[in-house]
């Protein structure tokens, strides 16, 4: 859903970067000249020549909102003129919610606009609506565990379907190569919905650490995000989203399994592959 959080987990999913460095986006990238990642990059005139020159002779294009920003319509038109056969666009499961409930918009993402531009194209398209990236827990959990064995956060009963980023990549490749997924809107989630306390339990079990969760008021959790370097507008939007969503995203989707032929990777396996992030 493709933003950061202090209470649980867009993509590069629902949430933005959580490593505490405002210059870093949720994929670990940094903006130009020390600016926050995504700042001022909605119109990507500086990278237009790259994709302009690379469209000719291409069968399918993966469209990432952070890469194309508000130039998505221009890219789509160029693809149509060049004879591209299909488009695959990355989006977020909360793309239809009000803007103030999409923290990633504070960081520059325009999932709704980019998805709409692709779907409106004359070209066959596949929409990948992603839920919370597992890597968001680098910040929500990993950063805190470098200081203690206690993870603090708000909204402990809100569950999120953390998805392994490798599953997103695998589904994207399948959609790019296989035309049978054209015309589909796929909801990409992990195989289970995890609350933040449950996330902490999984990390502890995998790493062998004796961890605990402590609930703190929303204002305290928001202040911690701001103190870590994230914009206040982002923290406000993030916790407004958690307060509103309830159990809306508590049921896992089977779309990853439908496309790949096997279940989505679980969070425990993801932690095992990144256990160094959660080391003391």
Tab-separated table of C-alpha atoms in Angstrom:
chain	number	residue	atom	x	y	z
A	1	UNK	CA	0.000	0.000	0.000
A	2	UNK	CA	2.504	0.542	-1.298
A	3	UNK	CA	4.475	4.175	3.361
A	4	UNK	CA	6.254	4.029	6.689
A	5	UNK	CA	4.872	3.095	9.956
A	6	UNK	CA	5.477	3.019	13.654
A	7	UNK	CA	2.633	0.665	14.254
A	8	UNK	CA	2.913	-2.044	11.600
A	9	UNK	CA	4.172	-1.980	7.977
A	10	UNK	CA	3.431	0.837	-0.461
A	11	UNK	CA	5.125	-0.446	-1.650
A	12	UNK	CA	7.994	0.845	-2.054
A	13	UNK	CA	4.215	-0.382	-1.104
A	14	UNK	CA	1.601	1.057	0.883
A	15	UNK	CA	4.180	2.695	3.135
A	16	UNK	CA	7.299	4.843	2.592
A	17	UNK	CA	10.884	4.500	3.903
A	18	UNK	CA	11.255	3.671	7.584
A	19	UNK	CA	14.971	3.739	8.224
A	20	UNK	CA	14.762	7.103	9.953
A	21	UNK	CA	16.604	8.969	7.209
A	22	UNK	CA	14.243	11.401	5.449
A	23	UNK	CA	16.502	11.307	2.385
A	24	UNK	CA	15.783	7.607	1.910
A	25	UNK	CA	12.623	6.216	0.344
A	26	UNK	CA	11.053	2.885	1.265
A	27	UNK	CA	13.246	1.110	-1.294
A	28	UNK	CA	16.403	2.478	0.309
A	29	UNK	CA	16.999	5.060	-2.424
A	30	UNK	CA	18.091	8.634	-1.763
A	31	UNK	CA	17.052	11.758	-3.538
A	32	UNK	CA	19.331	13.988	-5.589
A	33	UNK	CA	21.572	16.439	-3.773
A	34	UNK	CA	20.561	15.270	-0.306
A	35	UNK	CA	16.884	16.043	-0.882
A	36	UNK	CA	14.220	13.631	0.403
A	37	UNK	CA	13.701	10.760	-2.009
A	38	UNK	CA	10.800	11.593	-4.261
A	39	UNK	CA	11.012	15.326	-3.588
A	40	UNK	CA	10.326	17.298	-6.719
A	41	UNK	CA	10.354	14.196	-8.905
A	42	UNK	CA	6.719	14.136	-9.984
A	43	UNK	CA	7.706	15.543	-13.356
A	44	UNK	CA	10.699	13.522	-14.433
A	45	UNK	CA	12.105	15.619	-17.254
A	46	UNK	CA	15.612	14.577	-16.222
A	47	UNK	CA	14.930	10.894	-16.944
A	48	UNK	CA	12.568	11.282	-19.879
A	49	UNK	CA	15.327	10.762	-22.484
A	50	UNK	CA	16.127	7.368	-20.932
A	51	UNK	CA	12.685	5.875	-21.366
A	52	UNK	CA	11.986	7.786	-24.567
A	53	UNK	CA	14.955	6.091	-26.190
A	54	UNK	CA	14.236	2.710	-24.600
A	55	UNK	CA	10.634	2.186	-25.711
A	56	UNK	CA	11.235	1.283	-29.345
A	57	UNK	CA	11.246	-2.463	-29.968
A	58	UNK	CA	9.899	-3.257	-26.491
A	59	UNK	CA	7.049	-5.755	-26.105
A	60	UNK	CA	6.014	-4.899	-22.533
A	61	UNK	CA	6.766	-2.151	-20.006
A	62	UNK	CA	6.706	-2.196	-16.199
A	63	UNK	CA	5.451	1.186	-14.981
A	64	UNK	CA	6.550	2.252	-11.489
A	65	UNK	CA	4.827	5.347	-10.014
A	66	UNK	CA	8.003	6.633	-8.403
A	67	UNK	CA	9.861	6.382	-11.701
A	68	UNK	CA	7.358	8.093	-13.982
A	69	UNK	CA	5.336	10.319	-11.637
A	70	UNK	CA	2.947	12.623	-13.440
A	71	UNK	CA	4.638	11.799	-16.746
A	72	UNK	CA	2.783	8.466	-16.822
A	73	UNK	CA	0.409	9.695	-19.518
A	74	UNK	CA	3.354	10.745	-21.663
A	75	UNK	CA	4.989	7.342	-21.231
A	76	UNK	CA	1.754	5.553	-22.126
A	77	UNK	CA	1.318	7.635	-25.283
A	78	UNK	CA	4.899	6.936	-26.276
A	79	UNK	CA	4.370	3.217	-25.684
A	80	UNK	CA	1.250	3.186	-27.830
A	81	UNK	CA	3.051	4.956	-30.665
A	82	UNK	CA	6.014	2.579	-30.439
A	83	UNK	CA	3.904	-0.554	-30.737
A	84	UNK	CA	4.346	-1.831	-27.194
A	85	UNK	CA	1.991	-4.770	-26.650
A	86	UNK	CA	1.134	-4.497	-22.937
A	87	UNK	CA	1.782	-2.573	-19.744
A	88	UNK	CA	2.171	-3.700	-16.141
A	89	UNK	CA	1.736	-0.998	-13.498
A	90	UNK	CA	2.660	-1.115	-9.840
A	91	UNK	CA	0.070	0.404	-7.540
A	92	UNK	CA	-1.161	0.028	-3.951
A	93	UNK	CA	-4.111	-1.665	-2.285
A	94	UNK	CA	-5.245	1.615	-0.689
A	95	UNK	CA	-5.159	3.603	-3.941
A	96	UNK	CA	-8.890	4.326	-3.778
A	97	UNK	CA	-8.852	5.802	-0.264
A	98	UNK	CA	-8.841	9.590	0.346
A	99	UNK	CA	-5.519	11.331	-0.197
A	100	UNK	CA	-5.011	12.107	3.492
A	101	UNK	CA	-5.066	8.365	4.217
A	102	UNK	CA	-2.246	7.620	1.755
A	103	UNK	CA	1.033	8.507	3.500
A	104	UNK	CA	3.031	7.669	0.396
A	105	UNK	CA	1.581	10.744	-1.308
A	106	UNK	CA	3.508	12.865	1.186
A	107	UNK	CA	6.653	11.191	-0.137
A	108	UNK	CA	5.753	11.907	-3.746
A	109	UNK	CA	3.992	8.748	-4.926
A	110	UNK	CA	1.013	9.200	-7.231
A	111	UNK	CA	-0.276	5.635	-7.413
A	112	UNK	CA	-3.817	6.642	-8.336
A	113	UNK	CA	-2.822	8.904	-11.214
A	114	UNK	CA	-0.275	6.499	-12.655
A	115	UNK	CA	-2.618	3.507	-12.419
A	116	UNK	CA	-5.400	5.521	-14.076
A	117	UNK	CA	-3.131	6.569	-16.948
A	118	UNK	CA	-2.150	2.966	-17.647
A	119	UNK	CA	-5.694	1.576	-17.382
A	120	UNK	CA	-7.000	4.300	-19.711
A	121	UNK	CA	-4.479	3.264	-22.361
A	122	UNK	CA	-5.511	1.413	-25.494
A	123	UNK	CA	-2.902	-1.180	-24.572
A	124	UNK	CA	-3.709	-4.310	-22.562
A	125	UNK	CA	-2.593	-3.747	-18.990
A	126	UNK	CA	-2.164	-5.506	-15.661
A	127	UNK	CA	-2.439	-3.639	-12.366
A	128	UNK	CA	-0.423	-4.870	-9.376
A	129	UNK	CA	-2.008	-3.461	-6.238
A	130	UNK	CA	0.569	-4.234	-3.567
A	131	UNK	CA	0.124	-4.360	0.173
A	132	UNK	CA	2.737	-3.498	2.792
A	133	UNK	CA	6.278	-4.468	1.871
A	134	UNK	CA	7.980	-6.743	4.413
A	135	UNK	CA	11.022	-4.466	4.149
A	136	UNK	CA	9.103	-1.721	5.943
A	137	UNK	CA	9.862	-3.611	9.133
A	138	UNK	CA	13.517	-2.675	8.660
A	139	UNK	CA	12.427	0.629	10.189
A	140	UNK	CA	9.399	-0.203	12.302
A	141	UNK	CA	11.063	-3.112	14.071
A	142	UNK	CA	14.714	-3.432	13.065
A	143	UNK	CA	15.676	0.141	13.956
A	144	UNK	CA	14.212	-0.205	17.443
A	145	UNK	CA	15.856	-3.567	18.032
A	146	UNK	CA	19.273	-2.044	17.492
A	147	UNK	CA	18.656	-0.143	20.746
A	148	UNK	CA	16.758	-2.616	22.934
A	149	UNK	CA	14.651	-5.771	23.042
A	150	UNK	CA	11.402	-3.766	23.164
A	151	UNK	CA	9.417	-2.597	20.138
A	152	UNK	CA	7.003	0.256	20.785
A	153	UNK	CA	4.103	1.233	18.559
A	154	UNK	CA	0.468	2.273	18.252
A	155	UNK	CA	-2.614	0.436	16.944
A	156	UNK	CA	-1.478	-3.043	18.022
A	157	UNK	CA	-4.672	-4.684	16.764
A	158	UNK	CA	-4.308	-3.497	13.175
A	159	UNK	CA	-3.071	-6.375	11.023
A	160	UNK	CA	-1.189	-6.050	7.742
A	161	UNK	CA	-0.483	-8.620	5.041
A	162	UNK	CA	3.270	-8.127	4.716
A	163	UNK	CA	4.476	-9.203	1.298
A	164	UNK	CA	7.921	-10.399	0.370
A	165	UNK	CA	9.211	-8.054	-2.327
A	166	UNK	CA	10.492	-11.012	-4.301
A	167	UNK	CA	6.923	-12.156	-4.830
A	168	UNK	CA	6.059	-8.760	-6.293
A	169	UNK	CA	9.009	-9.014	-8.654
A	170	UNK	CA	8.087	-12.551	-9.687
A	171	UNK	CA	4.471	-11.593	-10.375
A	172	UNK	CA	5.586	-8.539	-12.342
A	173	UNK	CA	7.826	-10.696	-14.547
A	174	UNK	CA	5.007	-13.186	-15.103
A	175	UNK	CA	2.622	-10.388	-16.092
A	176	UNK	CA	5.179	-8.887	-18.460
A	177	UNK	CA	5.820	-12.207	-20.206
A	178	UNK	CA	2.397	-13.852	-20.145
A	179	UNK	CA	-0.496	-12.051	-21.889
A	180	UNK	CA	-3.150	-14.046	-20.025
A	181	UNK	CA	-2.767	-11.663	-17.061
A	182	UNK	CA	-3.680	-8.643	-19.198
A	183	UNK	CA	-6.870	-6.945	-18.103
A	184	UNK	CA	-6.464	-8.133	-14.514
A	185	UNK	CA	-6.166	-6.115	-11.324
A	186	UNK	CA	-4.128	-8.303	-8.986
A	187	UNK	CA	-4.005	-7.746	-5.243
A	188	UNK	CA	-0.587	-8.805	-4.006
A	189	UNK	CA	-0.363	-9.678	-0.317
A	190	UNK	CA	1.502	-11.959	1.991
A	191	UNK	CA	-0.115	-15.237	3.068
A	192	UNK	CA	-1.173	-13.977	6.511
A	193	UNK	CA	-2.223	-10.780	8.279
A	194	UNK	CA	0.104	-9.845	11.130
A	195	UNK	CA	-0.339	-7.295	13.899
A	196	UNK	CA	2.766	-5.470	15.084
A	197	UNK	CA	2.945	-7.553	18.289
A	198	UNK	CA	2.775	-10.686	16.144
A	199	UNK	CA	5.529	-9.319	13.879
A	200	UNK	CA	7.695	-8.884	16.973
A	201	UNK	CA	6.937	-12.474	18.026
A	202	UNK	CA	7.981	-13.789	14.601
A	203	UNK	CA	11.215	-11.815	14.632
A	204	UNK	CA	12.005	-13.106	18.109
A	205	UNK	CA	11.303	-16.720	17.158
A	206	UNK	CA	13.433	-16.566	14.025
A	207	UNK	CA	16.376	-14.720	15.580
A	208	UNK	CA	16.293	-16.360	18.997
A	209	UNK	CA	15.944	-13.013	20.768
A	210	UNK	CA	13.600	-12.510	23.734
A	211	UNK	CA	11.555	-9.590	22.476
A	212	UNK	CA	8.477	-7.763	23.705
A	213	UNK	CA	5.994	-5.213	22.396
A	214	UNK	CA	4.833	-2.109	24.244
A	215	UNK	CA	1.815	-0.131	23.123
A	216	UNK	CA	2.234	3.642	23.224
A	217	UNK	CA	-0.263	6.436	22.472
A	218	UNK	CA	-0.669	7.531	18.880
A	219	UNK	CA	0.893	10.915	19.613
A	220	UNK	CA	3.988	9.283	21.102
A	221	UNK	CA	4.389	6.956	18.126
A	222	UNK	CA	3.933	9.862	15.701
A	223	UNK	CA	6.494	11.958	17.566
A	224	UNK	CA	8.958	9.068	17.305
A	225	UNK	CA	8.588	9.040	13.522
A	226	UNK	CA	9.187	12.771	13.359
A	227	UNK	CA	12.187	12.482	15.673
A	228	UNK	CA	13.561	9.818	13.321
A	229	UNK	CA	13.518	12.397	10.519
A	230	UNK	CA	10.207	11.754	8.752
A	231	UNK	CA	7.931	14.690	7.884
A	232	UNK	CA	5.157	15.491	10.360
A	233	UNK	CA	2.623	15.373	7.508
A	234	UNK	CA	3.723	11.832	6.802
A	235	UNK	CA	3.351	10.729	10.430
A	236	UNK	CA	-0.080	12.347	10.675
A	237	UNK	CA	-1.242	10.650	7.476
A	238	UNK	CA	0.164	7.299	8.492
A	239	UNK	CA	-1.611	7.153	11.822
A	240	UNK	CA	-4.816	8.531	10.330
A	241	UNK	CA	-4.663	5.610	7.896
A	242	UNK	CA	-4.194	3.063	10.684
A	243	UNK	CA	-6.992	4.587	12.743
A	244	UNK	CA	-9.392	4.358	9.815
A	245	UNK	CA	-8.564	1.043	8.192
A	246	UNK	CA	-9.648	-1.349	10.944
A	247	UNK	CA	-9.683	-4.877	9.544
A	248	UNK	CA	-10.098	-3.785	5.913
A	249	UNK	CA	-6.828	-5.425	4.891
A	250	UNK	CA	-6.941	-8.446	7.177
A	251	UNK	CA	-7.822	-11.125	4.604
A	252	UNK	CA	-4.923	-12.337	2.443
A	253	UNK	CA	-5.407	-12.506	-1.300
A	254	UNK	CA	-4.678	-15.594	-3.335
A	255	UNK	CA	-3.468	-13.686	-6.382
A	256	UNK	CA	0.236	-14.341	-5.812
A	257	UNK	CA	-0.418	-18.076	-5.691
A	258	UNK	CA	-2.690	-17.890	-8.736
A	259	UNK	CA	0.027	-16.276	-10.830
A	260	UNK	CA	3.097	-18.100	-9.537
A	261	UNK	CA	1.624	-21.515	-8.838
A	262	UNK	CA	2.817	-21.557	-5.231
A	263	UNK	CA	1.833	-19.716	-2.019
A	264	UNK	CA	3.212	-16.293	-1.252
A	265	UNK	CA	6.354	-16.341	0.867
A	266	UNK	CA	5.663	-15.898	4.586
A	267	UNK	CA	7.129	-13.261	6.864
A	268	UNK	CA	9.124	-15.745	8.934
A	269	UNK	CA	11.031	-16.800	5.847
A	270	UNK	CA	11.651	-13.189	4.933
A	271	UNK	CA	13.052	-12.481	8.410
A	272	UNK	CA	15.290	-15.541	8.155
A	273	UNK	CA	16.730	-14.134	4.944
A	274	UNK	CA	17.376	-10.746	6.589
A	275	UNK	CA	18.179	-11.757	10.147
A	276	UNK	CA	21.198	-9.444	10.295
A	277	UNK	CA	18.813	-6.459	10.261
A	278	UNK	CA	17.263	-7.652	13.510
A	279	UNK	CA	20.498	-8.498	15.317
A	280	UNK	CA	21.223	-6.857	18.671
